[in-house]
Tab-separated table of N, CA and C in Angstrom:
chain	number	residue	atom	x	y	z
A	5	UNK	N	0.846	-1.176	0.000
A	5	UNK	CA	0.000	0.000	0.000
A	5	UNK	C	0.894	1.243	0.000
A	6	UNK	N	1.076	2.354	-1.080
A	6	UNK	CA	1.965	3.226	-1.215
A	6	UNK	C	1.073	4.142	-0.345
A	7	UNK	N	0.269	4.323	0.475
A	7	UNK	CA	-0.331	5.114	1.159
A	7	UNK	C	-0.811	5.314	2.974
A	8	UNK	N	0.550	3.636	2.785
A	8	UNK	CA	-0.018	3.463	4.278
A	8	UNK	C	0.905	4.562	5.482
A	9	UNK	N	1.776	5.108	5.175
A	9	UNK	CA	2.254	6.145	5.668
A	9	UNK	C	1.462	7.050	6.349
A	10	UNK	N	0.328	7.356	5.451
A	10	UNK	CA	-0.808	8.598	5.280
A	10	UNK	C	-1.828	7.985	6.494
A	11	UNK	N	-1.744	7.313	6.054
A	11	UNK	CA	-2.660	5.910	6.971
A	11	UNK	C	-2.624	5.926	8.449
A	12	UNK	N	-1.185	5.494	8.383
A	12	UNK	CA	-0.688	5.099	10.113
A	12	UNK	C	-1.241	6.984	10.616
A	13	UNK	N	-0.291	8.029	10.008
A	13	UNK	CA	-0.321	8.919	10.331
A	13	UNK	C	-1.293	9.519	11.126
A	14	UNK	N	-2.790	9.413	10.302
A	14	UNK	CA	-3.917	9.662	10.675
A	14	UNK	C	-4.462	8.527	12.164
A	15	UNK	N	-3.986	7.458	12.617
A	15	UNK	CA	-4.492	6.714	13.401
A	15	UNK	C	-3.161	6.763	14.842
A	16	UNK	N	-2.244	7.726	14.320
A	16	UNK	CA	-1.106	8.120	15.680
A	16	UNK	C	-1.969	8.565	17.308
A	17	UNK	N	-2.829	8.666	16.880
A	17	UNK	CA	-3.355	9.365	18.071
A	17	UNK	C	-4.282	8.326	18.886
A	18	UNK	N	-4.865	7.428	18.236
A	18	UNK	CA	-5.109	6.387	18.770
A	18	UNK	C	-4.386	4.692	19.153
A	19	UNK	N	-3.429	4.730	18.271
A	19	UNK	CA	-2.191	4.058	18.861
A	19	UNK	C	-1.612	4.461	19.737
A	20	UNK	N	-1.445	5.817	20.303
A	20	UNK	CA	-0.555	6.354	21.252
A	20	UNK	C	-1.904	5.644	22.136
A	21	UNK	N	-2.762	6.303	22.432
A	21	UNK	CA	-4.140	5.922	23.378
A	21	UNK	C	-3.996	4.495	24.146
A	22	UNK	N	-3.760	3.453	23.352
A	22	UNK	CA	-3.634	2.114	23.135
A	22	UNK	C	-2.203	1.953	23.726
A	23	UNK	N	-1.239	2.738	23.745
A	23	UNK	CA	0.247	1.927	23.994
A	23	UNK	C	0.020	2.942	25.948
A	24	UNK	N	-0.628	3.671	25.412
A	24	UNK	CA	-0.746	4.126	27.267
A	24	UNK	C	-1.570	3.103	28.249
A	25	UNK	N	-3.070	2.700	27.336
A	25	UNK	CA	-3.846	1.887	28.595
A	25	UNK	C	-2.707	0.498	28.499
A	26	UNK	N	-2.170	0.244	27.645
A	26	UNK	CA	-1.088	-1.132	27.754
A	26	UNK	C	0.293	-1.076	28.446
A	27	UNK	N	0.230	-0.028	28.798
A	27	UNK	CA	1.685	0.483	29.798
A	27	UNK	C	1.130	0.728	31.411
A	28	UNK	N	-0.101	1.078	30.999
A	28	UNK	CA	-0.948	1.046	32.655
A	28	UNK	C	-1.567	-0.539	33.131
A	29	UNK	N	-1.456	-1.032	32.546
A	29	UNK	CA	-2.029	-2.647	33.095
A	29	UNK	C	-0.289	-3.376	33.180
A	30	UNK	N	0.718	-2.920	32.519
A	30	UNK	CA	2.324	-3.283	32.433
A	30	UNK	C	2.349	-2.857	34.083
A	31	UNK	N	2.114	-1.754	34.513
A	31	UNK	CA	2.407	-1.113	35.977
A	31	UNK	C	1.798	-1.890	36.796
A	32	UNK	N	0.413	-1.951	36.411
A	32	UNK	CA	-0.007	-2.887	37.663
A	32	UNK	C	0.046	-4.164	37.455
A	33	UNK	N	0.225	-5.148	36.853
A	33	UNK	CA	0.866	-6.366	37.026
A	33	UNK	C	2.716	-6.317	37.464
A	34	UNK	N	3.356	-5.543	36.862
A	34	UNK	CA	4.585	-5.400	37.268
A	34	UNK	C	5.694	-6.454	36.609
A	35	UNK	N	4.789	-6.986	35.526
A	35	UNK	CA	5.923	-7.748	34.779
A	35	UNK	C	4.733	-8.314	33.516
A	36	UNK	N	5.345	-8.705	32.652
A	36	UNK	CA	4.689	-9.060	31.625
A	36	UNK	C	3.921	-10.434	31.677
A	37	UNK	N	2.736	-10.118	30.808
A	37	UNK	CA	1.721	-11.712	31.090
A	37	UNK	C	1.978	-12.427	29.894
A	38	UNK	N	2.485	-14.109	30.175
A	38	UNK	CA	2.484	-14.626	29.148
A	38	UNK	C	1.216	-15.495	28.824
A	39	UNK	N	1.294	-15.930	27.521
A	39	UNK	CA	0.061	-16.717	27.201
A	39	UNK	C	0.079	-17.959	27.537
A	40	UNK	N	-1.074	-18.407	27.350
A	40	UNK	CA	-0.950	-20.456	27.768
A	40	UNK	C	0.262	-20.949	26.983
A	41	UNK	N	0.459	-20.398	25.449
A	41	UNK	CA	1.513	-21.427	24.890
A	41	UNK	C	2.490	-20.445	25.456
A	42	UNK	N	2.785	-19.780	25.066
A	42	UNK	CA	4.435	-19.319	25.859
A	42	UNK	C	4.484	-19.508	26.378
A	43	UNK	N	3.720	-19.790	27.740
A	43	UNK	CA	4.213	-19.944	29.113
A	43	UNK	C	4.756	-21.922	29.259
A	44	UNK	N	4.059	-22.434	28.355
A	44	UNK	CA	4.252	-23.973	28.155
A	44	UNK	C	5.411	-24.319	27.497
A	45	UNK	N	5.955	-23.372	26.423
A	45	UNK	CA	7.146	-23.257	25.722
A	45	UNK	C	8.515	-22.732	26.421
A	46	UNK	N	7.964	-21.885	27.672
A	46	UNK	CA	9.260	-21.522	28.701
A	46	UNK	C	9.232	-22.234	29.747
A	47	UNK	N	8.352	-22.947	30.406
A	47	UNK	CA	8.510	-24.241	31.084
A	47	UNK	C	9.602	-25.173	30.076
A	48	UNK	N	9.349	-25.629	28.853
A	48	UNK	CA	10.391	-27.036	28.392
A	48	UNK	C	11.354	-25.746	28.050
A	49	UNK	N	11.479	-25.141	27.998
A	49	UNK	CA	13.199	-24.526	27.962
A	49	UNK	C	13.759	-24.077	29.091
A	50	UNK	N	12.969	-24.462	30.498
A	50	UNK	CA	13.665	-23.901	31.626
A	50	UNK	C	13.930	-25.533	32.174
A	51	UNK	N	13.071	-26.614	31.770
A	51	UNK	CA	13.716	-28.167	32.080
A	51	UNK	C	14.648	-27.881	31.338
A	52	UNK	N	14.433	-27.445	30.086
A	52	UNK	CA	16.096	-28.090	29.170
A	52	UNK	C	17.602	-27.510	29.764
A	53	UNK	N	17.046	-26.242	30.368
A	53	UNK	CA	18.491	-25.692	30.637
A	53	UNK	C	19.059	-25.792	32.267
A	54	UNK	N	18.041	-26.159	32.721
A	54	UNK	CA	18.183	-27.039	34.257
A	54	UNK	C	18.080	-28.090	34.989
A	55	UNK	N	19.286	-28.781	34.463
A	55	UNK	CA	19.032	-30.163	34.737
A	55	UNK	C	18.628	-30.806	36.211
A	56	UNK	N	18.412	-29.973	37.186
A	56	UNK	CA	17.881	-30.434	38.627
A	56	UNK	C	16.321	-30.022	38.501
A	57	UNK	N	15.846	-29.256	37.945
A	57	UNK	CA	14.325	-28.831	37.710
A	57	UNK	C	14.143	-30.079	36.955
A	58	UNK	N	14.464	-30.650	35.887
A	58	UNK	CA	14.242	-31.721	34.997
A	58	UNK	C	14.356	-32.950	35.901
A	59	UNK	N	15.055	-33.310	36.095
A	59	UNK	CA	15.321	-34.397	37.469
A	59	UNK	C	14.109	-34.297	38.613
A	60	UNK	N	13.777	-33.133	39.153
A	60	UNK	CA	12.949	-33.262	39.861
A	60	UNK	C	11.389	-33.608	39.386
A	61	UNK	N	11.047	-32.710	38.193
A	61	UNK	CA	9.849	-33.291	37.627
A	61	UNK	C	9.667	-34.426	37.371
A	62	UNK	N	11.051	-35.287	37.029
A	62	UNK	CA	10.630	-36.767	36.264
A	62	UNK	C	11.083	-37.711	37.594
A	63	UNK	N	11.669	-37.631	38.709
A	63	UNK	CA	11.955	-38.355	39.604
A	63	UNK	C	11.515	-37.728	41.022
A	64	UNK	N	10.703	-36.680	41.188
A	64	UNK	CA	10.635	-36.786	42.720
A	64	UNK	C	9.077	-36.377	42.937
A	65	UNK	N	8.453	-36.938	43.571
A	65	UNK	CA	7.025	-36.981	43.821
A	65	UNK	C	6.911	-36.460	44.693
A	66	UNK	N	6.059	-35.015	44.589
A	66	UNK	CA	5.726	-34.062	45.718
A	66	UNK	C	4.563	-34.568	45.921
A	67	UNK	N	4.046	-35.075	47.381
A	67	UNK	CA	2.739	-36.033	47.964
A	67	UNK	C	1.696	-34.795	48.369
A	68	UNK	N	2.644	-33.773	48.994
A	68	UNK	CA	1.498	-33.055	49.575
A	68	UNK	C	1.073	-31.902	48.847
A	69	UNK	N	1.642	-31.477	47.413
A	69	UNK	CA	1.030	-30.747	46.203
A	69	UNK	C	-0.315	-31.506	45.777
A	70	UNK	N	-0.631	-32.907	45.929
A	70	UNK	CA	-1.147	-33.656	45.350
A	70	UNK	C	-2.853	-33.721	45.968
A	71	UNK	N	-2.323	-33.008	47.015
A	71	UNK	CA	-3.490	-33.105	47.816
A	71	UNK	C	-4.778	-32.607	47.766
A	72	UNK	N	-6.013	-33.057	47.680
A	72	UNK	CA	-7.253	-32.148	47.086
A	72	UNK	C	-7.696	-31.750	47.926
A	73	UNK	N	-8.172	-30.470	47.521
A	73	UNK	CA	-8.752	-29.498	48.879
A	73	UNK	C	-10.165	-30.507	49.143
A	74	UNK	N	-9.950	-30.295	50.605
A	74	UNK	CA	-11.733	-30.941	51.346
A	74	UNK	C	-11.390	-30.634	52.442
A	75	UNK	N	-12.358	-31.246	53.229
A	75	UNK	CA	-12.455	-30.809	54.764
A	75	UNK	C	-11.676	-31.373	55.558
A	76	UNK	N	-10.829	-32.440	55.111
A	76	UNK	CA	-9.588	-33.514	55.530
A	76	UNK	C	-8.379	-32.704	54.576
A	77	UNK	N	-8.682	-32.174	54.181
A	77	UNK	CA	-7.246	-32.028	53.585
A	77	UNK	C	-5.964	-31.425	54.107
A	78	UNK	N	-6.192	-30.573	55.256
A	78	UNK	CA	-5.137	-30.070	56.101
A	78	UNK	C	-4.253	-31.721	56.814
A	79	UNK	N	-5.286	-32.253	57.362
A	79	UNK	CA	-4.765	-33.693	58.226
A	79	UNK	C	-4.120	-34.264	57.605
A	80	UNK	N	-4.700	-34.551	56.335
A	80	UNK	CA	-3.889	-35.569	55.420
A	80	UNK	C	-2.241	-34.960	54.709
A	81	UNK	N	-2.217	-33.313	54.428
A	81	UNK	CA	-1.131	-32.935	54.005
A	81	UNK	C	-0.234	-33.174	55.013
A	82	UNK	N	-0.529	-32.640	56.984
A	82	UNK	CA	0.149	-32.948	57.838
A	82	UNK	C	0.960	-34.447	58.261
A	83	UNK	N	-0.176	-34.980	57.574
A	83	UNK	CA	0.407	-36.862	57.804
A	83	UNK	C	0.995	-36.868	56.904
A	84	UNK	N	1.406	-36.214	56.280
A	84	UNK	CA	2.463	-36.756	54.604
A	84	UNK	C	3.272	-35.873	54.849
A	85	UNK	N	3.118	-34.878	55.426
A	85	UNK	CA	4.702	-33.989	55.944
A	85	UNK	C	5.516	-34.557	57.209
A	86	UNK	N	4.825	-35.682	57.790
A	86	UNK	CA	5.425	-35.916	58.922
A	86	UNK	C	5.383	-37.648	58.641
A	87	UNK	N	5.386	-38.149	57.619
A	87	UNK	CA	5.462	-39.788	57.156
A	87	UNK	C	6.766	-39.243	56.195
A	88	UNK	N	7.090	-38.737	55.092
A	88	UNK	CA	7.442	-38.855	54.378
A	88	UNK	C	8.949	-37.854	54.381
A	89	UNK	N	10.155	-38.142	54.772
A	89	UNK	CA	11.149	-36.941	54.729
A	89	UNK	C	12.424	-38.023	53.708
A	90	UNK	N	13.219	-37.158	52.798
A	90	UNK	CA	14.125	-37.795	51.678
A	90	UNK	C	15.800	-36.745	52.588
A	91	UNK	N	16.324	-37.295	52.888
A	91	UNK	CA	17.608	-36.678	53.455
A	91	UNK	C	18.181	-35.858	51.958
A	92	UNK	N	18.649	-34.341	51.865
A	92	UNK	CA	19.272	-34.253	50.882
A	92	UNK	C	20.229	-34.628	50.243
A	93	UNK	N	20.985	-35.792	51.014
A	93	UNK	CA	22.662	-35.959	50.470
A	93	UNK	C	21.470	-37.238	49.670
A	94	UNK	N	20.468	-37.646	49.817
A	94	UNK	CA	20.085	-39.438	49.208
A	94	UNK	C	19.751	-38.540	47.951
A	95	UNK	N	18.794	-37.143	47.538
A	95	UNK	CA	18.398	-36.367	46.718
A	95	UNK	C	19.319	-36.145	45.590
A	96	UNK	N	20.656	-36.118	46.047
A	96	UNK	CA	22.013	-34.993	45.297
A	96	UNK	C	22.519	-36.018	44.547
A	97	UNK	N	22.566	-37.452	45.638
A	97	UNK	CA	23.259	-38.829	45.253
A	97	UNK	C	22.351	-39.450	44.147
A	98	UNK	N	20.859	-39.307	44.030
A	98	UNK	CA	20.258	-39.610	43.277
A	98	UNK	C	19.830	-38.482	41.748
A	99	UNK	N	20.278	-37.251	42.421
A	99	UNK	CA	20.482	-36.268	40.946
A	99	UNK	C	21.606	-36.625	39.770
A	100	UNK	N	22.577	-37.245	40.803
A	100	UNK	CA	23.813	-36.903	40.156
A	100	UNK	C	23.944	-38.374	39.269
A	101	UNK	N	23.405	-39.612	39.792
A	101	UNK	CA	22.725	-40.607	38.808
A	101	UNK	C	21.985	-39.981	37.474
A	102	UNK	N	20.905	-39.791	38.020
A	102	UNK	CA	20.318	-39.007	36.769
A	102	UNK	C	20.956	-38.506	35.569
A	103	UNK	N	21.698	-37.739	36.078
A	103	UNK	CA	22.708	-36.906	35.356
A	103	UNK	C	23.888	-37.951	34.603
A	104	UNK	N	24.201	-38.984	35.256
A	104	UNK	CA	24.991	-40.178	34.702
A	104	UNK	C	24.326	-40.585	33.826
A	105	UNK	N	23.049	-41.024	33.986
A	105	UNK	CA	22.324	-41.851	32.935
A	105	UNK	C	21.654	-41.154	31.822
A	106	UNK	N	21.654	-39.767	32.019
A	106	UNK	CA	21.198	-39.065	30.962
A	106	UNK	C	22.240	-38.384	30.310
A	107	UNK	N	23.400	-38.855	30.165
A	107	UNK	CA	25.088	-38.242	29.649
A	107	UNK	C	25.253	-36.665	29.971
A	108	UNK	N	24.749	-36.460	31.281
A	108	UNK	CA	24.793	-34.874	31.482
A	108	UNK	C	25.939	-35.051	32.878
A	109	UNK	N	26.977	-35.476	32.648
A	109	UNK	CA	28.258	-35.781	34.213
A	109	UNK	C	28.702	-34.673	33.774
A	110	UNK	N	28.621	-33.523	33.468
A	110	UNK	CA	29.373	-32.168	33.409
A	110	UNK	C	27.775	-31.441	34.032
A	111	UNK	N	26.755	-31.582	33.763
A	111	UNK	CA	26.178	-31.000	34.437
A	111	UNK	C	26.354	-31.245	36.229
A	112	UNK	N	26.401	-32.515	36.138
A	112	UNK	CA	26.351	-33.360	38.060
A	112	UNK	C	27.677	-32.172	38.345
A	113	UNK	N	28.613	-32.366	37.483
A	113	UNK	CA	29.922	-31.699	38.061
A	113	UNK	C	29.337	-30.366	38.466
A	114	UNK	N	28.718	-29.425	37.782
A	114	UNK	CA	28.735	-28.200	37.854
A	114	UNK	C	27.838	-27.495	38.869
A	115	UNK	N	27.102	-28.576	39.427
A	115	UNK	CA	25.854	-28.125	40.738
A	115	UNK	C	26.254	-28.607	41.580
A	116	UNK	N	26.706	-27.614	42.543
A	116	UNK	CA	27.639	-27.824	44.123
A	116	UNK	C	25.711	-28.362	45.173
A	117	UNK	N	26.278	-29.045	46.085
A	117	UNK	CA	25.648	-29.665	47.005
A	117	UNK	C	24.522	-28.307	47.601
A	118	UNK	N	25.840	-26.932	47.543
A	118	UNK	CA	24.676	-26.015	48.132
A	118	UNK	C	23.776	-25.521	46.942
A	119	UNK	N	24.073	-25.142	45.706
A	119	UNK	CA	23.137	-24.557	44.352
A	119	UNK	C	22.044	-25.901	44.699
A	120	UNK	N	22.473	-27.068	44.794
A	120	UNK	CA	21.638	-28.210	44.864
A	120	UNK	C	20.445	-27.651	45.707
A	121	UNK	N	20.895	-27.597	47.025
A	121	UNK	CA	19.761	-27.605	48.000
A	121	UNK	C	19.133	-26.179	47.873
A	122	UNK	N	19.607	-25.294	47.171
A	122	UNK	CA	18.696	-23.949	46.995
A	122	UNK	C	18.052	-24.252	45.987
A	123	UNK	N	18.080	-24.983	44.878
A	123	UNK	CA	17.145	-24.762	43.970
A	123	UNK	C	15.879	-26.160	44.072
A	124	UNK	N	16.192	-27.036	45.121
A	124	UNK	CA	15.435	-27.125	45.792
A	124	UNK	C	14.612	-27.017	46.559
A	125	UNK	N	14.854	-26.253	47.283
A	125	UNK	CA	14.272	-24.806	48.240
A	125	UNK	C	13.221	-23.976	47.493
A	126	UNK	N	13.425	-23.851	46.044
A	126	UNK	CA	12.771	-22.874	45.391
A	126	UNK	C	11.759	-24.138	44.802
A	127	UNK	N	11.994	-25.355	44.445
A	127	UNK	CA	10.987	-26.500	44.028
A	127	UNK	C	10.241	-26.543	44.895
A	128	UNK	N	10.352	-26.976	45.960
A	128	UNK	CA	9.562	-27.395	46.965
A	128	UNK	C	9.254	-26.470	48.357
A	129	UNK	N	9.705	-25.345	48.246
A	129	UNK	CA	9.596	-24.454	49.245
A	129	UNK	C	10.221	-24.936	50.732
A	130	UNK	N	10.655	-23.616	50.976
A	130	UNK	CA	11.798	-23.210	52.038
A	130	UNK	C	11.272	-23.900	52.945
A	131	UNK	N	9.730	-23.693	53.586
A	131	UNK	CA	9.161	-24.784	54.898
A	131	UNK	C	9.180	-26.179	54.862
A	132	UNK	N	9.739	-27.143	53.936
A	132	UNK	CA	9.576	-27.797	53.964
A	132	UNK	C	10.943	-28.887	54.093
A	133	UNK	N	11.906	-27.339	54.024
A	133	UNK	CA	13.230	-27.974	54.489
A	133	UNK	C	13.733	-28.019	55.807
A	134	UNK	N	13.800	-29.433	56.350
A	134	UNK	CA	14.434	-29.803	58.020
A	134	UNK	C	15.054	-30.779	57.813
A	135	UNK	N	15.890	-30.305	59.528
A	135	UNK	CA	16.734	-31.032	59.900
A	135	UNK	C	15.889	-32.306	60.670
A	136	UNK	N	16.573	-34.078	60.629
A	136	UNK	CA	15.225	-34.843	61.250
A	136	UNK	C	17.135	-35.896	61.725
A	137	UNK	N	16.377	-36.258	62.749
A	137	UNK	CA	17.931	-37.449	63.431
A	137	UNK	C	17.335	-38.769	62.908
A	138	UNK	N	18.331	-39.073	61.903
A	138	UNK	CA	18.165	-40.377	61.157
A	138	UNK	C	19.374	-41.284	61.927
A	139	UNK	N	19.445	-42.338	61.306
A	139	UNK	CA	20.430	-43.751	62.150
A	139	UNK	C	20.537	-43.607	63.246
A	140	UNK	N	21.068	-45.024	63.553
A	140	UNK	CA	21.675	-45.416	65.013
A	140	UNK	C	22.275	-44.203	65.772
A	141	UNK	N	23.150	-43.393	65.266
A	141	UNK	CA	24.277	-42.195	65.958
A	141	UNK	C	23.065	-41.358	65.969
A	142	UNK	N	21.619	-41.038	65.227
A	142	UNK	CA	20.958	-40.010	65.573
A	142	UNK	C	21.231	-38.376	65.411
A	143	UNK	N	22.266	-38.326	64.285
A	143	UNK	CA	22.839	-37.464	63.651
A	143	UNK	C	21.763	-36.690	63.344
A	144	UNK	N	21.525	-35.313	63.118
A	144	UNK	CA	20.737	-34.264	62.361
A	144	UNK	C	20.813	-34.568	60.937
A	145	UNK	N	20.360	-34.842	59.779
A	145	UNK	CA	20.795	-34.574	58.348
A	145	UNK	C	19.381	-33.555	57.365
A	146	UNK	N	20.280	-32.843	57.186
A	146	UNK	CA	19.270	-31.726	55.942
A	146	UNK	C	18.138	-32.960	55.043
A	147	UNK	N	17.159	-32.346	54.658
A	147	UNK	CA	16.214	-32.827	53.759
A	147	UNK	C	15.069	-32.123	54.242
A	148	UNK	N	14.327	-32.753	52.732
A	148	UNK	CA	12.908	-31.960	52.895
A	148	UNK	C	11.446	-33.189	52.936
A	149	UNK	N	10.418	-32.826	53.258
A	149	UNK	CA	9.551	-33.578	54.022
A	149	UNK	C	8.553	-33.036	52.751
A	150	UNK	N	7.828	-34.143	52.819
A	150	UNK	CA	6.569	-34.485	52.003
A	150	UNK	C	6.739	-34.813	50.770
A	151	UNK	N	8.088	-35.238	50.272
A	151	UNK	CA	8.504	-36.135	48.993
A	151	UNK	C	8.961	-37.036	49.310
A	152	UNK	N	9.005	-37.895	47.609
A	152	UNK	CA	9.927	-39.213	48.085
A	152	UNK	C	10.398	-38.947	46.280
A	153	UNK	N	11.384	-40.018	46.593
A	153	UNK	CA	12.122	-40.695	45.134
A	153	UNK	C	11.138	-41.492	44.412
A	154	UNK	N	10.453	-40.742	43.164
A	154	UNK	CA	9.600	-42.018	42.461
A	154	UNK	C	10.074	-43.585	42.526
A	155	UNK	N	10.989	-43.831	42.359
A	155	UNK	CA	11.920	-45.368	42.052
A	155	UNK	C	11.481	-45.741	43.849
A	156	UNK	N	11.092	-45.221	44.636
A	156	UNK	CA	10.720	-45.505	46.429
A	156	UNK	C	9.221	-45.854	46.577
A	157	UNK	N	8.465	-45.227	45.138
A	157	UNK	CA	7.219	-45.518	45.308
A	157	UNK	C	6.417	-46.855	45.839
């Protein structure tokens, strides 16, 4: 269209209109909204580029996410936070398999024990990480409560 110049020109004033109410809903959300597919398309590129997020989706079963709201449902999340605790060193020992069997041993190399347990922290949330006295010696050991190792199922 050799005329769309003339075009846009005449409709500047209502595009401006339009890029203001879309900069005022930008303010009050405070970050940008993605759509169902983008947001499904940056989920598999945030497994692909994190191999402990990937590991955790396909090997660790969060019990008390699972839980359906009802009038039992507080009791039952509490009995699965207090049945169910995975020590983090069995978690790291079982990432770093993962990572063997999926030819990613430069990834195992590159996630220290602590990046480990923080981005765990951010999977499964900070409350759900304690200290619990496991074996005979009754030692303290880190882990988090209300998962298990699918392969434990």
């Amino acid at each position: 269209d050799p005329f769309i110049e003339k075009k846009l020109e005449a409709e500047l004033p209502g595009i401006f209109n339009m890029l203001v109410e879309a900069y005022k809903r930008l303010k009050l959300r405070g970050s940008f909204e993605l759509g169902p597919e983008s947001r499904k398309v940056f989920e598999e590129f945030k497994e692909e580029v994190d191999p402990v997020r990937a590991w955790y989706k396909d090997w660790v079963e969060d019990l008390v996410s699972g839980v359906k709201k009802g009038p039992d449902s507080d009791k039952e999340k509490i009995e699965l936070l207090e049945k169910h605790f995975v020590a983090s060193k069995d978690l790291l020992s079982d990432f770093k398999q993962y990572c063997d069997d999926e030819n990613m041993s430069i990834a195992a190399k590159m996630v220290t024990g602590k990046a480990f347990s923080l981005k765990l922290i951010k999977l499964v949330g900070a409350g759900r990480r304690t200290k619990e006295r496991k074996g005979s010696s009754g030692d303290p050991v880190w882990g988090f409560r209300g998962i298990r190792l699918r392969n434990e199922s």
